Every structure is written in C-alpha cells, then in structure tokens.
Short mmCIF file of C-alpha atoms in Angstrom, two decimals:
data_model
loop_
_atom_site.label_atom_id
_atom_site.label_comp_id
_atom_site.label_asym_id
_atom_site.label_seq_id
_atom_site.Cartn_x
_atom_site.Cartn_y
_atom_site.Cartn_z
CA MET A 284 25.64 37.89 18.67
CA ARG A 285 26.84 34.13 18.71
CA PHE A 286 28.09 33.14 22.06
CA THR A 287 29.23 29.90 24.06
CA LYS A 288 28.48 29.23 27.57
CA MET A 289 31.39 27.55 29.38
CA HIS A 290 32.33 26.84 32.92
CA GLY A 291 35.39 25.86 34.89
CA ALA A 292 34.41 23.84 38.07
CA GLY A 293 30.86 25.73 38.01
CA ASN A 294 32.41 29.19 37.50
CA ASP A 295 30.34 30.03 34.35
CA TYR A 296 30.79 32.79 31.81
CA VAL A 297 29.31 33.84 28.55
CA TYR A 298 32.11 33.65 25.95
CA VAL A 299 32.17 35.67 22.67
CA ASN A 300 34.57 34.86 19.97
CA LEU A 301 36.00 38.13 18.60
CA PHE A 302 37.93 36.39 16.08
CA GLU A 303 34.66 36.20 14.17
CA GLU A 304 32.05 38.39 16.21
CA SER A 305 31.60 42.23 16.53
CA LEU A 306 30.46 43.45 19.89
CA PRO A 307 28.78 46.65 21.30
CA ALA A 308 31.12 49.53 22.05
CA ALA A 309 30.54 49.39 25.84
CA PRO A 310 31.05 45.63 26.89
CA GLU A 311 30.63 46.80 30.59
CA LYS A 312 26.92 47.58 29.84
CA LEU A 313 26.62 44.42 27.89
CA ALA A 314 28.04 42.19 30.45
CA PRO A 315 25.17 42.61 33.14
CA LEU A 316 22.52 42.01 30.47
CA VAL A 317 24.00 38.54 29.25
CA SER A 318 24.97 37.58 32.76
CA ASP A 319 21.32 37.92 34.06
CA ARG A 320 20.13 34.47 34.81
CA HIS A 321 16.42 35.27 34.34
CA PHE A 322 16.38 37.67 31.50
CA GLY A 323 19.55 37.02 29.91
CA ILE A 324 22.02 34.03 28.96
CA GLY A 325 23.05 33.61 32.51
CA GLY A 326 26.71 33.46 34.10
CA ASP A 327 29.09 34.97 36.53
CA GLY A 328 30.05 37.46 33.75
CA MET A 329 31.16 37.84 30.11
CA ILE A 330 34.57 36.82 28.75
CA LEU A 331 35.79 37.89 25.33
CA ILE A 332 38.24 35.81 23.32
CA MET A 333 40.13 38.30 21.25
CA PRO A 334 43.08 38.28 18.66
CA SER A 335 46.33 39.34 20.24
CA GLU A 336 49.58 40.68 18.77
CA VAL A 337 51.80 38.89 21.49
CA ALA A 338 49.86 35.69 22.15
CA ASP A 339 47.74 32.83 20.82
CA ALA A 340 44.67 34.70 21.95
CA ARG A 341 43.80 37.55 24.47
CA MET A 342 41.10 37.58 27.25
CA ARG A 343 39.12 40.33 28.64
CA MET A 344 36.72 39.53 31.47
CA PHE A 345 33.77 41.51 32.80
CA ASN A 346 32.05 40.64 36.00
CA SER A 347 28.17 40.30 36.06
CA ASP A 348 28.06 43.98 37.46
CA GLY A 349 30.08 45.22 34.41
CA SER A 350 33.27 45.69 36.16
CA GLU A 351 36.32 44.64 34.41
CA ALA A 352 38.60 42.22 36.20
CA GLU A 353 42.33 41.60 35.54
CA MET A 354 42.13 37.91 35.39
CA CYS A 355 40.05 34.69 36.01
CA GLY A 356 41.67 31.36 36.40
CA ASN A 357 38.72 29.24 35.63
CA GLY A 358 37.79 31.58 32.71
CA LEU A 359 41.38 31.36 31.31
CA ARG A 360 41.15 27.51 31.29
CA CYS A 361 37.91 27.78 29.36
CA VAL A 362 39.55 30.30 26.94
CA ALA A 363 42.43 27.82 26.38
CA LYS A 364 39.82 25.01 25.64
CA PHE A 365 37.91 27.13 23.18
CA VAL A 366 41.12 28.18 21.34
CA TYR A 367 42.18 24.58 21.00
CA ASP A 368 38.76 22.93 20.27
CA HIS A 369 37.85 25.64 17.88
CA GLY A 370 40.94 25.61 15.74
CA ILE A 371 42.08 29.06 16.61
CA ALA A 372 45.24 27.60 17.62
CA LYS A 373 45.64 23.67 17.69
CA LYS A 374 48.45 23.49 20.25
CA GLU A 375 48.77 21.82 23.37
CA LYS A 376 51.04 24.60 24.88
CA LEU A 377 49.43 28.11 24.46
CA ARG A 378 50.35 31.59 25.57
CA LEU A 379 47.25 33.74 26.47
CA GLU A 380 47.22 37.63 26.99
CA THR A 381 45.30 38.80 30.00
CA GLY A 382 45.01 41.85 32.15
CA ALA A 383 47.52 40.37 34.57
CA GLY A 384 50.05 39.64 31.75
CA LEU A 385 50.98 36.73 29.36
CA LEU A 386 50.26 33.37 30.92
CA ALA A 387 51.41 29.98 29.80
CA VAL A 388 48.87 27.12 29.37
CA GLU A 389 49.32 23.44 28.94
CA LEU A 390 46.30 21.21 27.75
CA GLU A 391 45.71 17.58 28.12
CA THR A 392 43.77 16.58 24.84
CA ASP A 393 42.47 13.65 23.00
CA GLY A 394 43.62 15.22 19.94
CA VAL A 395 40.26 16.71 19.14
CA THR A 396 39.31 18.49 22.44
CA ALA A 397 41.02 19.55 25.40
CA GLN A 398 40.10 17.50 28.53
CA ARG A 399 42.08 19.27 31.36
CA VAL A 400 44.10 22.34 31.51
CA THR A 401 47.07 23.48 33.69
CA VAL A 402 47.61 27.16 33.95
CA ASN A 403 50.95 28.81 35.10
CA MET A 404 49.22 31.48 37.14
CA GLY A 405 52.52 33.42 37.59
CA GLN A 406 54.26 34.53 40.70
CA PRO A 407 51.91 35.78 43.70
CA ILE A 408 52.24 39.48 44.57
CA LEU A 409 52.92 39.88 48.18
CA ASP A 410 53.77 43.58 48.41
CA ALA A 411 50.86 45.25 50.35
CA ALA A 412 50.76 48.42 48.09
CA LYS A 413 50.60 46.23 44.98
CA ILE A 414 47.88 43.95 46.06
CA PRO A 415 46.57 46.60 46.89
CA THR A 416 45.74 46.85 50.42
CA THR A 417 46.34 49.47 53.20
CA PHE A 418 47.53 46.87 55.54
CA GLY A 419 51.13 47.34 56.45
CA GLY A 420 53.97 44.75 56.02
CA THR A 421 54.97 42.39 53.28
CA PRO A 422 53.85 39.75 53.27
CA VAL A 423 50.37 40.60 54.79
CA VAL A 424 49.73 37.54 56.93
CA ASP A 425 47.00 37.07 59.80
CA GLU A 426 46.36 40.88 59.86
CA LYS A 427 43.41 41.86 62.24
CA LEU A 428 40.33 42.83 60.32
CA GLU A 429 37.26 43.78 62.25
CA ILE A 430 33.86 43.54 60.41
CA ASP A 431 30.64 44.04 62.34
CA GLY A 432 32.29 43.64 65.64
CA GLN A 433 33.83 40.36 64.72
CA MET A 434 37.65 39.95 64.47
CA PHE A 435 39.15 38.09 61.42
CA GLU A 436 42.84 37.33 60.37
CA ALA A 437 43.24 38.14 56.81
CA THR A 438 46.23 37.08 54.63
CA CYS A 439 46.30 39.09 51.33
CA VAL A 440 47.63 37.96 48.04
CA SER A 441 47.33 39.24 44.46
CA MET A 442 47.31 36.84 41.73
CA GLY A 443 46.76 39.57 39.32
CA ASN A 444 43.68 40.62 41.18
CA PRO A 445 43.32 41.01 44.76
CA HIS A 446 42.33 38.40 47.25
CA CYS A 447 41.74 38.44 51.10
CA VAL A 448 42.03 34.71 52.38
CA ILE A 449 40.43 34.04 55.72
CA PHE A 450 40.70 30.51 57.57
CA VAL A 451 37.71 29.55 59.34
CA ASP A 452 36.28 26.52 61.18
CA LYS A 453 33.10 26.54 58.97
CA ALA A 454 32.52 28.61 56.00
CA ASP A 455 28.74 29.13 56.32
CA ASP A 456 26.29 31.43 54.76
CA ASP A 457 26.53 33.97 57.43
CA LEU A 458 30.19 34.34 56.77
CA VAL A 459 30.13 34.02 53.01
CA LEU A 460 27.06 35.91 52.20
CA GLY A 461 26.90 38.23 55.02
CA ILE A 462 30.48 39.15 55.85
CA GLY A 463 31.96 38.54 52.30
CA PRO A 464 30.20 41.58 50.61
CA LYS A 465 31.41 43.87 53.53
CA ILE A 466 34.99 42.80 53.31
CA GLU A 467 34.96 43.37 49.55
CA HIS A 468 34.19 46.99 50.12
CA ALA A 469 36.09 47.40 53.47
CA PRO A 470 38.30 50.37 53.80
CA PRO A 471 41.71 48.37 53.70
CA PHE A 472 41.01 47.37 50.13
CA PRO A 473 40.92 50.34 47.89
CA ALA A 474 40.31 48.29 44.66
CA ARG A 475 37.87 46.14 46.35
CA VAL A 476 38.84 42.50 46.95
CA ASN A 477 37.84 38.93 46.45
CA VAL A 478 37.18 37.07 49.66
CA GLU A 479 38.05 33.42 50.24
CA PHE A 480 36.70 31.58 53.41
CA ILE A 481 38.80 28.42 53.69
CA GLU A 482 38.20 25.20 55.88
CA VAL A 483 41.49 23.33 56.26
CA ILE A 484 40.83 19.59 55.97
CA SER A 485 44.60 18.68 56.13
CA PRO A 486 47.96 20.44 55.15
CA THR A 487 47.17 19.14 51.57
CA GLU A 488 43.38 19.52 51.36
CA VAL A 489 41.03 22.62 51.81
CA ARG A 490 37.35 23.47 51.20
CA GLN A 491 36.73 26.90 49.83
CA ARG A 492 33.83 29.22 49.40
CA THR A 493 34.38 32.58 47.46
CA TRP A 494 32.69 35.97 47.65
CA GLU A 495 33.85 37.31 44.13
CA ARG A 496 34.37 41.04 43.65
CA GLY A 497 31.71 42.31 41.44
CA SER A 498 29.91 38.94 41.09
CA GLY A 499 28.84 37.63 44.53
CA GLU A 500 29.31 33.95 45.53
CA THR A 501 30.55 31.86 42.65
CA LEU A 502 30.88 28.21 42.56
CA ALA A 503 34.67 28.45 41.99
CA CYS A 504 37.32 30.94 41.63
CA GLY A 505 40.76 29.77 40.11
CA THR A 506 42.79 33.02 41.08
CA GLY A 507 41.34 32.57 44.44
CA ALA A 508 42.34 29.04 44.81
CA SER A 509 45.76 29.90 43.78
CA ALA A 510 45.90 32.64 46.32
CA VAL A 511 44.76 30.12 49.05
CA CYS A 512 47.57 27.90 48.22
CA VAL A 513 49.93 30.78 48.79
CA ALA A 514 48.39 32.24 51.79
CA GLY A 515 48.14 28.82 53.54
CA VAL A 516 51.92 28.41 53.20
CA LEU A 517 52.60 31.86 54.43
CA ALA A 518 50.25 31.33 57.47
CA GLY A 519 51.93 27.86 58.18
CA LYS A 520 48.66 25.99 57.41
CA LEU A 521 49.31 24.14 54.17
CA HIS A 522 51.96 22.54 52.09
CA ARG A 523 52.84 23.96 48.65
CA ARG A 524 50.78 21.20 46.72
CA ILE A 525 47.13 20.95 47.64
CA VAL A 526 43.68 19.84 46.53
CA ASN A 527 41.05 22.62 46.84
CA HIS A 528 37.46 21.43 47.07
CA LEU A 529 35.12 24.30 45.59
CA LEU A 530 31.38 24.18 45.28
CA GLY A 531 31.60 23.50 41.62
CA GLY A 532 34.57 20.94 41.69
CA ASP A 533 37.99 20.43 42.65
CA LEU A 534 41.34 22.24 41.48
CA GLU A 535 44.85 21.07 41.98
CA LEU A 536 47.38 23.73 43.06
CA TYR A 537 51.11 23.93 43.41
CA TRP A 538 53.18 26.80 44.55
CA SER A 539 56.72 26.06 43.15
CA GLU A 540 59.82 26.62 45.21
CA GLU A 541 61.89 26.55 42.09
CA ASP A 542 60.29 29.37 40.15
CA ASN A 543 57.91 30.90 42.57
CA ASN A 544 55.01 30.29 39.99
CA VAL A 545 51.54 28.90 41.09
CA TYR A 546 50.36 26.02 38.82
CA MET A 547 46.56 25.37 38.72
CA THR A 548 45.07 22.34 37.05
CA GLY A 549 41.47 21.73 36.53
CA PRO A 550 38.44 21.03 34.20
CA ALA A 551 37.09 23.19 31.40
CA GLU A 552 33.71 22.42 29.92
CA GLU A 553 31.64 23.76 26.98
CA VAL A 554 27.98 23.66 27.85
CA PHE A 555 26.11 25.08 24.85
CA SER A 556 26.34 27.67 22.19
CA GLY A 557 23.52 30.00 20.71
CA VAL A 558 22.57 33.33 19.32
CA TRP A 559 21.50 36.14 21.49
CA THR A 560 19.76 39.25 20.21
CA ILE A 561 21.40 42.47 21.57
CA PRO A 562 18.78 45.04 22.92
CA GLN A 563 17.89 47.88 20.95
CA GLY A 564 19.84 51.05 22.00
CA VAL A 565 23.14 49.25 22.33
CA PRO A 566 25.36 50.66 19.34
CA LEU A 567 27.39 48.20 17.56
CA TYR A 568 30.90 48.44 16.19
CA SER A 569 33.34 46.11 14.80
CA GLU A 570 36.49 46.50 16.75
CA LEU A 571 37.18 46.60 20.69
CA ALA A 572 40.13 48.46 22.04
#
C-alpha cells in the first residue's frame, strides 16, 4: 500500500490516495497498525483521500485507536494540499466532502504546490443535544463539571465533532494527560469528547493543548482550535479573530458575524511517501463504501 505522511501544525496522519490505491475491507483495523509509532508508519491516525460524487474529493478519518471521526481541520488542510499538489484537482478553490458535510477550501499556492490553506469550517453547532452533551441549555457555557474532586467550567461546541473547552491558568500535564482522558469519557458526553485546555494570553491570542478523542494528546487540533474561537466569544474571553498557539504551530481563526462560519488558516506539509506492507490476514478489496 502506497501512502503519504503529512502534518498540519504537527497533527500528523498517514494519507492513502484511494484514487489510485485499494485498501483492506476494515480500515478501522488498519488505522491502529499504520499509526503505531514503533511498529507502523506512525501518526495520530489514518486519513483516506477518496473520489466523491459531490465534491473534488472525499475525506474519511480514523483515529489511532481505529474509531472514525467526523472531521479533522488539520487533516482537511492536508487533503486539500494533496489534491492540489498531486493534480487530482488543480484549483485554488476546492470543495471537500467530510463526515461533517461539504466544506469549502481556499489555497495559497506558488502555482505548483499549496503553501497555506484556509478552510471554511462551517457554522458551530451550539445545541446541547446535537453536540452531543447532556448539559442543559443552549449554548452550553461555563457549565460545572466535576472530575476527581476538581471543578471545571466547560463550554461545549461542535464543529462537526464534539469539543469541551476549558479555560485554565496553566495547561500542564496533570490537566491534559490526567484529566483530559477522564473528561473524554465523562457521563455528560455520550459520544465521548475532544478536550481543549486553553490559556488566554490576550483577547486575540491563546495557547492550546488538546486531549483528542481516540488519539490522546496531539500537537494540534483544527476543529478544536475553531471550537476555542467560538467558546471564547461565548464566554466573553476572546474576540472573534484570534491566533492560536498549539504545540505544533500557529493557526489563525475567525468567527464571522456575517455568515456565522468559522474560518481557519494554517500550514499543511508533506513529510514523506513510501510503501507499507499490509500484514497477513488483513483481507484486501478494491472499493470502500
């Protein structure tokens, strides 16, 4: 199986071009194998770049534990770069199909490769039942959440996948690695949840660490950064246009008052390509539903 390793602000995935490749019938079983950083290729998960009947390409994303997620903002930027750089659609404006719907993408290019990508992440989902969370109220802002005897204020947003944003003085390992997985599986989140711990530097600047549902801590999370922009406005802490410093790099976010969409701009990098031998016992077939 040919693959390409790419990352967006350090959020790295193994990409498979299904315009050319076939894949095992159970991608959820393959994803943990390729994602293993010791025995596989290594990454936060696996992303499939597929033909689409309604867009320039379709993205399916699997976390490193094999669970399928609706969307990944950093991954989508990389898909857009791959589609442009590899000639699948040599256009600076693309439409990409995801589990969260059709999304518009604009690329800054040198005519040969895409340098930066802006994604219209769509309108945030603020209805508690649709996020989903069992917290009452819409929007869900500063809801009390007790974990291990500690009380947190949670603001919840879906950007096609669920996020719990918590503003803290210091996003240290005790919070991210200790509390993060417990919030992911906490009762108020029936579909589990991505958790963002946010240090506010100013109304236009934050620092983010993410415990990502199904993957653990990642160096960046694009949907999470988008959710943070929205949550910060709702909680009265941030302006609508911010710079978000993540462990893997910076993202620019803007929650538009005009169309209610969140726009995310950031890098997408191709690291290397190769051929990976699929283990014995994993049946192959040529089409993926």
